C-alpha atoms as one frame of an Amber mdcrd trajectory, in Angstrom:
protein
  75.372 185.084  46.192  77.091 182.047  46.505  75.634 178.678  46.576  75.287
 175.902  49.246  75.511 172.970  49.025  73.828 170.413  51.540  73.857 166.787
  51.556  71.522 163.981  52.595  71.465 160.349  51.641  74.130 161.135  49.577
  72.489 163.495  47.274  73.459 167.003  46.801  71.258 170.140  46.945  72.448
 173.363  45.807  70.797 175.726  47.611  70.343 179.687  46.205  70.379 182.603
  48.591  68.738 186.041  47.481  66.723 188.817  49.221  63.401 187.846  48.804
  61.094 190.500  46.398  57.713 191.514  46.800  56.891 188.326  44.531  57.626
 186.097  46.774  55.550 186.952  49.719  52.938 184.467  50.075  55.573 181.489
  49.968  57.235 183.159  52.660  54.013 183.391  54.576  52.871 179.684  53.918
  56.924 178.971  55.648  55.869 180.955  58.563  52.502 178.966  58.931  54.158
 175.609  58.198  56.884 176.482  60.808  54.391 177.728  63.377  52.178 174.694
  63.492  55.937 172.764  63.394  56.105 174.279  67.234  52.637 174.296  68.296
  52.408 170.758  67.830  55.888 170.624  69.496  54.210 172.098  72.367  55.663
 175.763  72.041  53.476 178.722  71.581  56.883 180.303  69.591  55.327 182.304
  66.590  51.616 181.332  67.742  50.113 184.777  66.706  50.877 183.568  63.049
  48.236 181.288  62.940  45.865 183.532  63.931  46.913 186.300  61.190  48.807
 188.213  63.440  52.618 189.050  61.976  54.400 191.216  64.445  56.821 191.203
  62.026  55.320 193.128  59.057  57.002 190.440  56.854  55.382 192.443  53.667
  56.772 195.500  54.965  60.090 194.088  55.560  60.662 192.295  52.162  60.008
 195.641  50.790  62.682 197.002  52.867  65.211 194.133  51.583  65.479 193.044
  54.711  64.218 189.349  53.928  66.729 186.401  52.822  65.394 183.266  51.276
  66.821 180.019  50.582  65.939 178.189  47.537  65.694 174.586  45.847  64.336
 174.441  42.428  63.212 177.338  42.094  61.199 176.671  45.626  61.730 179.085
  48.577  62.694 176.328  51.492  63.879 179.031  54.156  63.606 182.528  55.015
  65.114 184.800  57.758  64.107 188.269  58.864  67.573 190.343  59.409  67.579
 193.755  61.019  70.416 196.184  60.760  68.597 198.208  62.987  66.584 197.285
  66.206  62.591 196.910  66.095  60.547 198.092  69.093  60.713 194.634  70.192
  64.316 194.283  70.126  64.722 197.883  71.668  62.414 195.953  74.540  64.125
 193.287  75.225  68.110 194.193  74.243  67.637 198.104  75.395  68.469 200.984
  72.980  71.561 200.388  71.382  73.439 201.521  68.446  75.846 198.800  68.298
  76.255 197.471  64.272  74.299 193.941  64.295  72.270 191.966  62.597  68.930
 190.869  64.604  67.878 187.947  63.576  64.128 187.021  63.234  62.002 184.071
  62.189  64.636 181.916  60.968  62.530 178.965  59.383  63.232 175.701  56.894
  60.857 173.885  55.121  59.621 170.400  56.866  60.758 168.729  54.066  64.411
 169.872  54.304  64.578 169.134  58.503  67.304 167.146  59.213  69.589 168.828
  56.403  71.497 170.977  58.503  70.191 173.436  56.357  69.393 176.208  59.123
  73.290 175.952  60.321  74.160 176.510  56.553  71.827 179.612  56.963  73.496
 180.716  59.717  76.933 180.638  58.537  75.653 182.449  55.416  74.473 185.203
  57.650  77.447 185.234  59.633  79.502 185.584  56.161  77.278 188.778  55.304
  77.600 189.625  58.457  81.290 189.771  58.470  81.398 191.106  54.957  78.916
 194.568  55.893  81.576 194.689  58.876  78.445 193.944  61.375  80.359 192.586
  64.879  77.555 190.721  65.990  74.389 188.382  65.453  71.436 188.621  67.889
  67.882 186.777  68.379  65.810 186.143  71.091  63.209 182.649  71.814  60.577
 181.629  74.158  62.073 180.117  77.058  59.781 177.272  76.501  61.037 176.750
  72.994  63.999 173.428  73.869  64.402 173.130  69.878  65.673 176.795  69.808
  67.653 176.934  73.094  69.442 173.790  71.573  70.078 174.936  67.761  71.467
 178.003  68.336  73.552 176.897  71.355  75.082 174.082  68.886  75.531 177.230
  66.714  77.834 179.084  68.653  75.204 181.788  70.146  75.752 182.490  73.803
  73.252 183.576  76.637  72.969 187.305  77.007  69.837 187.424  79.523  67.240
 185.625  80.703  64.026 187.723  80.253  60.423 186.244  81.829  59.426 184.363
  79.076  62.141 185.064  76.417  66.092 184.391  76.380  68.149 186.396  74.213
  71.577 185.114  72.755  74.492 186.379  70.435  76.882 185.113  68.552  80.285
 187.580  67.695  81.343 187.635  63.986  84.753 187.499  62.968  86.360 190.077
  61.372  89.389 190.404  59.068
């Protein structure tokens, strides 16, 4: 996969994409910790469960599946996303069944020490470009409506409002395609 590049103080970081393997689990799982005390201390319960051992996610189960994507410096992983080709229970819950071809996005996270970096924008794109690429029309992801940092990224991100749930807003974002 290719490369990105990201820029800060006016040094360069090439950044290397790659579905995560089995290997790499427990970095993954320190991300999702790191991230989840990130919002906690933000004052958002987002990801919460995670701290108490709880992964609704089955994050083993779903790097096994190749459905993992991480993002690394140096050999480090720095971020991770969860994409699904094909909805979880959850999403089934809150986007009803549907067989449309899209790419659910889940747990999008970036190291603390690369905040600031635009790095989860670069992320997105990426996913946009494999997106377009596996001929997938759309990007979808859901947040707790209490969750401002969220709301605002993907907004500046180009993801739209599809519904307002109780406590969780879902939005999506159409992918171009040639």
């Amino acid at each position: 996969m290719t490369p990105i590049t990201i820029t800060k103080n006016d040094s360069s970081y090439q950044i290397t994409p790659r579905w995560a393997t089995p290997d790499d689990y427990h970095s993954v799982w320190n991300l999702l910790l790191q991230k989840a005390k990130a919002f906690k201390e933000a004052g958002s319960s987002q990801w919460s469960a995670l701290l108490d051992g709880v992964d609704s996610h089955n994050t083993k189960y779903r790097i096994t599946n190749n459905e993992v994507m991480v993002y690394e410096y140096n050999s480090q992983i720095i971020g991770a996303v969860i994409l699904l080709h094909e909805q979880s229970t959850w999403d089934t819950k809150l986007w009803g069944k549907d067989k449309a071809k899209v790419f659910y996005i889940h747990r999008l996270m970036v190291s603390n020490e690369f905040n600031g970096m635009n790095l989860g924008s670069h992320m997105l794109k990426h996913i946009e470009e494999i997106a377009e690429s596996l001929s997938i029309s759309s990007l979808r992801l859901d947040y707790l409506n209490s969750n401002k940092f969220l709301k605002q990224f993907y907004t500046i991100n180009g993801f739209t409002v599809t519904k307002k749930h109780q406590e969780f807003t879902t939005m999506q974002k159409a992918v171009s395609l040639n």
